[in-house]
mmCIF file of C-alpha atoms in Angstrom:
data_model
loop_
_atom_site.group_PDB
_atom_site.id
_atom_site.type_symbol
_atom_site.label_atom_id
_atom_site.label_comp_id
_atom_site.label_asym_id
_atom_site.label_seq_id
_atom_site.Cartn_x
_atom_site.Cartn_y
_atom_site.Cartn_z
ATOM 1 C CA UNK I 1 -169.735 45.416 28.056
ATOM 2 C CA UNK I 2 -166.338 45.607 26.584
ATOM 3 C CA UNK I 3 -164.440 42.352 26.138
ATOM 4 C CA UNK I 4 -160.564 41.912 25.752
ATOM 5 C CA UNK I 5 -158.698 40.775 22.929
ATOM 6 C CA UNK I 6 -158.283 37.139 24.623
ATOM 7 C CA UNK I 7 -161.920 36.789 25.238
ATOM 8 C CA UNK I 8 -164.323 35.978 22.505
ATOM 9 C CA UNK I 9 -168.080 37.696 23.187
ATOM 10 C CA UNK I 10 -170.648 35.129 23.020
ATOM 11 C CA UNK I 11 -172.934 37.432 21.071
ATOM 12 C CA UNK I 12 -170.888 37.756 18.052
ATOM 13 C CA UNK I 13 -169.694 34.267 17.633
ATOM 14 C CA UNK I 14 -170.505 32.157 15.083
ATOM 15 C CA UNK I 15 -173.573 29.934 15.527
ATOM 16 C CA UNK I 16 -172.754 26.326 14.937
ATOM 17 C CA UNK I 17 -174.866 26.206 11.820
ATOM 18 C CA UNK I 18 -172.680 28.655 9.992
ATOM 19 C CA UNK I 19 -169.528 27.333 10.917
ATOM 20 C CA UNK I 20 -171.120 23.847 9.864
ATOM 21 C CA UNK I 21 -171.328 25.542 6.630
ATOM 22 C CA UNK I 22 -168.543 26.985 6.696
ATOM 23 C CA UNK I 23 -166.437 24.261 7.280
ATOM 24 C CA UNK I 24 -168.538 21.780 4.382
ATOM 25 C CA UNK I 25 -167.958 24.777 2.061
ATOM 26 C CA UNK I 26 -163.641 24.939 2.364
ATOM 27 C CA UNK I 27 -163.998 20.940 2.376
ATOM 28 C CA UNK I 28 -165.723 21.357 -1.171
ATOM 29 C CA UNK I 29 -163.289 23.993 -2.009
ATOM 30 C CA UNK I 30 -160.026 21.588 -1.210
ATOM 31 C CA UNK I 31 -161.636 19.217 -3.248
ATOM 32 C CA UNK I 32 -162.232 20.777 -6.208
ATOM 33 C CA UNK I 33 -158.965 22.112 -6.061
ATOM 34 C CA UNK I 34 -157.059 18.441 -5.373
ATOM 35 C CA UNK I 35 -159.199 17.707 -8.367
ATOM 36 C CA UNK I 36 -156.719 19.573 -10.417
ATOM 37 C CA UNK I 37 -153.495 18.403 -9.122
ATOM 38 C CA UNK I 38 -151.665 15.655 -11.082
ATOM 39 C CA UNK I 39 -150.585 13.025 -8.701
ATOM 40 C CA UNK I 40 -153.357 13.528 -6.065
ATOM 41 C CA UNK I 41 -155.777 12.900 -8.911
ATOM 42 C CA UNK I 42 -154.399 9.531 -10.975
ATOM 43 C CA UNK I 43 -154.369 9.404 -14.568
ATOM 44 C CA UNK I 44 -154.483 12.980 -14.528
ATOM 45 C CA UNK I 45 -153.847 13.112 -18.470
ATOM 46 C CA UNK I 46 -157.057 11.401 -18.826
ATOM 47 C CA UNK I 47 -159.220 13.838 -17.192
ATOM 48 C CA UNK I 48 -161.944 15.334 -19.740
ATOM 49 C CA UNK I 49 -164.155 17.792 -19.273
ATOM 50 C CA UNK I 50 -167.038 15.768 -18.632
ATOM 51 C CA UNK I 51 -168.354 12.371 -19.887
ATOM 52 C CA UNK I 52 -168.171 8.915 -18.501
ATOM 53 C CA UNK I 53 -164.872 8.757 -20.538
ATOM 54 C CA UNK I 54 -162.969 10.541 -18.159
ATOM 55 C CA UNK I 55 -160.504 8.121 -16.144
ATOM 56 C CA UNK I 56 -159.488 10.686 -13.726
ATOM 57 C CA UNK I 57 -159.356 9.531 -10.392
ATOM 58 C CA UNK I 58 -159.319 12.198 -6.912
ATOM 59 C CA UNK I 59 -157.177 9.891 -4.086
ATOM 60 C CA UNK I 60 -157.322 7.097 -7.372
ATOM 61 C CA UNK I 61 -160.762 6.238 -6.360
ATOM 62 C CA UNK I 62 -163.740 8.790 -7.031
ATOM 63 C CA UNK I 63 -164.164 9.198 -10.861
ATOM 64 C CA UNK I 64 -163.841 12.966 -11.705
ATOM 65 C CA UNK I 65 -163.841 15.690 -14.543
ATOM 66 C CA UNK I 66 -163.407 18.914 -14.980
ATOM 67 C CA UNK I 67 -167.081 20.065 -14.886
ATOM 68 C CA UNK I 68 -167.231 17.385 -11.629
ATOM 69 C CA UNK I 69 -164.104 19.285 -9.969
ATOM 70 C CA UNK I 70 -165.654 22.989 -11.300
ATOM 71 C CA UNK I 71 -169.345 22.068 -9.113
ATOM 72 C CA UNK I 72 -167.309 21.228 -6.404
ATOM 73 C CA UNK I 73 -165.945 24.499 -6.020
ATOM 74 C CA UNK I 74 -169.071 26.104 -6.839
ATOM 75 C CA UNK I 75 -170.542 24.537 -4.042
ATOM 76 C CA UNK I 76 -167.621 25.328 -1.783
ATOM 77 C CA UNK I 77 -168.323 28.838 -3.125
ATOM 78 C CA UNK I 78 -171.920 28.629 -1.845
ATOM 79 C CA UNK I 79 -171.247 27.191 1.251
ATOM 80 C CA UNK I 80 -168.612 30.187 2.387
ATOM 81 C CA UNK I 81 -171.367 32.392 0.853
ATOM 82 C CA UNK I 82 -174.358 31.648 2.841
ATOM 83 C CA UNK I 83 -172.791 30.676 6.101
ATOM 84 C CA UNK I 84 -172.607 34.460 6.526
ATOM 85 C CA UNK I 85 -175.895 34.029 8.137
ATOM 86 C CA UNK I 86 -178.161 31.275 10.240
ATOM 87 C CA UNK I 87 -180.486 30.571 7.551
ATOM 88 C CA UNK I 88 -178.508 30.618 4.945
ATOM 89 C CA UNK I 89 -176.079 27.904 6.466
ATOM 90 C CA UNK I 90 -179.169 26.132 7.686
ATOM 91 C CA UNK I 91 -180.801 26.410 3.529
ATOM 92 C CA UNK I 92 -177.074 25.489 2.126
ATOM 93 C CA UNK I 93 -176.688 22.116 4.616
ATOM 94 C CA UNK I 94 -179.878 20.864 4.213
ATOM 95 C CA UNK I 95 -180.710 22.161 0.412
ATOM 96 C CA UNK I 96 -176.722 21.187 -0.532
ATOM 97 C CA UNK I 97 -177.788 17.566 1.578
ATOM 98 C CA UNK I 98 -180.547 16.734 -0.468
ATOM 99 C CA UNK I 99 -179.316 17.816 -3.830
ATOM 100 C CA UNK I 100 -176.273 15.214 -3.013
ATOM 101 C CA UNK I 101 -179.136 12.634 -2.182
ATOM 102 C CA UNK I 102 -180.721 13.313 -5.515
ATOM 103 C CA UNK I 103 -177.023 12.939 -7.506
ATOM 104 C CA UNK I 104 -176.368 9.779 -5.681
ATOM 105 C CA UNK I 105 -179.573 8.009 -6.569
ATOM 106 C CA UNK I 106 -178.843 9.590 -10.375
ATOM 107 C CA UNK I 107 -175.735 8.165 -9.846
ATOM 108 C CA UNK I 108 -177.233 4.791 -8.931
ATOM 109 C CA UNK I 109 -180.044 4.447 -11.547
ATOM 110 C CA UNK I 110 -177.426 5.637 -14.482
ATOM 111 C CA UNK I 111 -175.182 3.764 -16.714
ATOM 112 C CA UNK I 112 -171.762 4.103 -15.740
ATOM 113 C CA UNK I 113 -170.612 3.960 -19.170
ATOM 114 C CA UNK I 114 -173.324 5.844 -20.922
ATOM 115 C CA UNK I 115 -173.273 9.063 -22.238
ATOM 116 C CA UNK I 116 -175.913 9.760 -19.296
ATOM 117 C CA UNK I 117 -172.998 9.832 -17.183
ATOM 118 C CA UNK I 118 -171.975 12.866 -17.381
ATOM 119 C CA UNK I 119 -170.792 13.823 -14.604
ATOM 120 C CA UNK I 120 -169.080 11.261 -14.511
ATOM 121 C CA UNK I 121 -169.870 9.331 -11.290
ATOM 122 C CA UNK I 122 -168.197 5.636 -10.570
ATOM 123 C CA UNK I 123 -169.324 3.739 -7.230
ATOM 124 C CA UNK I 124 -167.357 5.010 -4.748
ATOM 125 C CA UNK I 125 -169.177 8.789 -5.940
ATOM 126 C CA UNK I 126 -172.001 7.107 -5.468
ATOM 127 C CA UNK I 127 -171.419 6.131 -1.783
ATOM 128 C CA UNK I 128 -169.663 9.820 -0.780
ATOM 129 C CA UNK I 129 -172.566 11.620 -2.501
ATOM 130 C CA UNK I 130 -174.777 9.338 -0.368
ATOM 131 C CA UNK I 131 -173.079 9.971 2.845
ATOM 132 C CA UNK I 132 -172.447 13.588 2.454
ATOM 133 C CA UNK I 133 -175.909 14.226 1.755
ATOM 134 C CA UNK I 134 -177.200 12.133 5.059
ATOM 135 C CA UNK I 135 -174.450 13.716 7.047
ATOM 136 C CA UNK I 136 -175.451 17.500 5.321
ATOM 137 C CA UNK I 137 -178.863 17.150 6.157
ATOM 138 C CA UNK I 138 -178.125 16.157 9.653
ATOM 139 C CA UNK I 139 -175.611 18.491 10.355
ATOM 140 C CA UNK I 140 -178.678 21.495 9.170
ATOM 141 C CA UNK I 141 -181.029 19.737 11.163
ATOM 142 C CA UNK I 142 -178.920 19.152 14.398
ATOM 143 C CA UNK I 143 -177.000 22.496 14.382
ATOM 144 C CA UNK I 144 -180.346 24.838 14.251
ATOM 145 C CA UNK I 145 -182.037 22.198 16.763
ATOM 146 C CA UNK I 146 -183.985 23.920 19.132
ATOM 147 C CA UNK I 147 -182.930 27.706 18.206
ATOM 148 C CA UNK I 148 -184.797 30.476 16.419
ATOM 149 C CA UNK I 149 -183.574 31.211 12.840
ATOM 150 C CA UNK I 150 -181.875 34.167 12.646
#
């Protein structure tokens, strides 16, 4: 059945999972981006390209570098990537979720002004890569609740 212009057919909408994705992966793009932008980013002259010595702060609070602003937009990359299908979204939210768990107990356990750091991750890292693994993970999990993978 033919559908107008105005009406959007069910069947070849997005499932909620990929535009879950979707939607993480332009987040992590903006962010990388804003990364790079003097004036959103404070003490932009002092961003390095990695190492705890990097005083860069994104919004003067999360700790950045240029490697930490690069895997951002790698993993917006990813996300716009594999939200072109179910599983993929599903295998980006929940394997992007847990790999964000992973860096914020790194990011707990590590030296903040070692050479380990570096990423370089400060506290409030910490706490976002904590909540936007929980909230990736959930977001796989709820999204493809109940639904066949496609």
């Amino acid at each position: 059945m033919a559908h107008s212009r105005g009406r959007r057919n069910p069947a070849d909408g997005r499932a909620p999972v990929r535009r879950a994705a979707a939607t993480v992966g332009v987040i992590f793009l903006v962010i990388g981006v804003l990364g790079f932008i003097p004036g959103i980013t404070t003490h932009f002259s002092d961003l390095k390209f990695a190492g705890h010595d990097s005083d860069a702060k994104l919004l003067g609070l999360f700790q950045v570098s240029v490697l930490h602003n690069i895997v951002h937009l790698l993993f917006g990359v990813a996300g716009l990537l594999l939200a072109r299908t179910v599983s993929g979204a599903r295998t980006f939210l929940i394997g992007g979720g847990a790999i964000y768990l992973v860096l914020w107990l790194y990011g707990v356990v590590v030296d903040h002004n070692s050479g380990a750091n570096f990423i370089p991750l400060n506290g409030a890292d910490n706490w976002l890569h904590f909540l936007l693994g929980v909230g990736m993970i959930a977001l796989g999990l709820l999204t493809t609740r109940g639904r066949g993978r496609r």
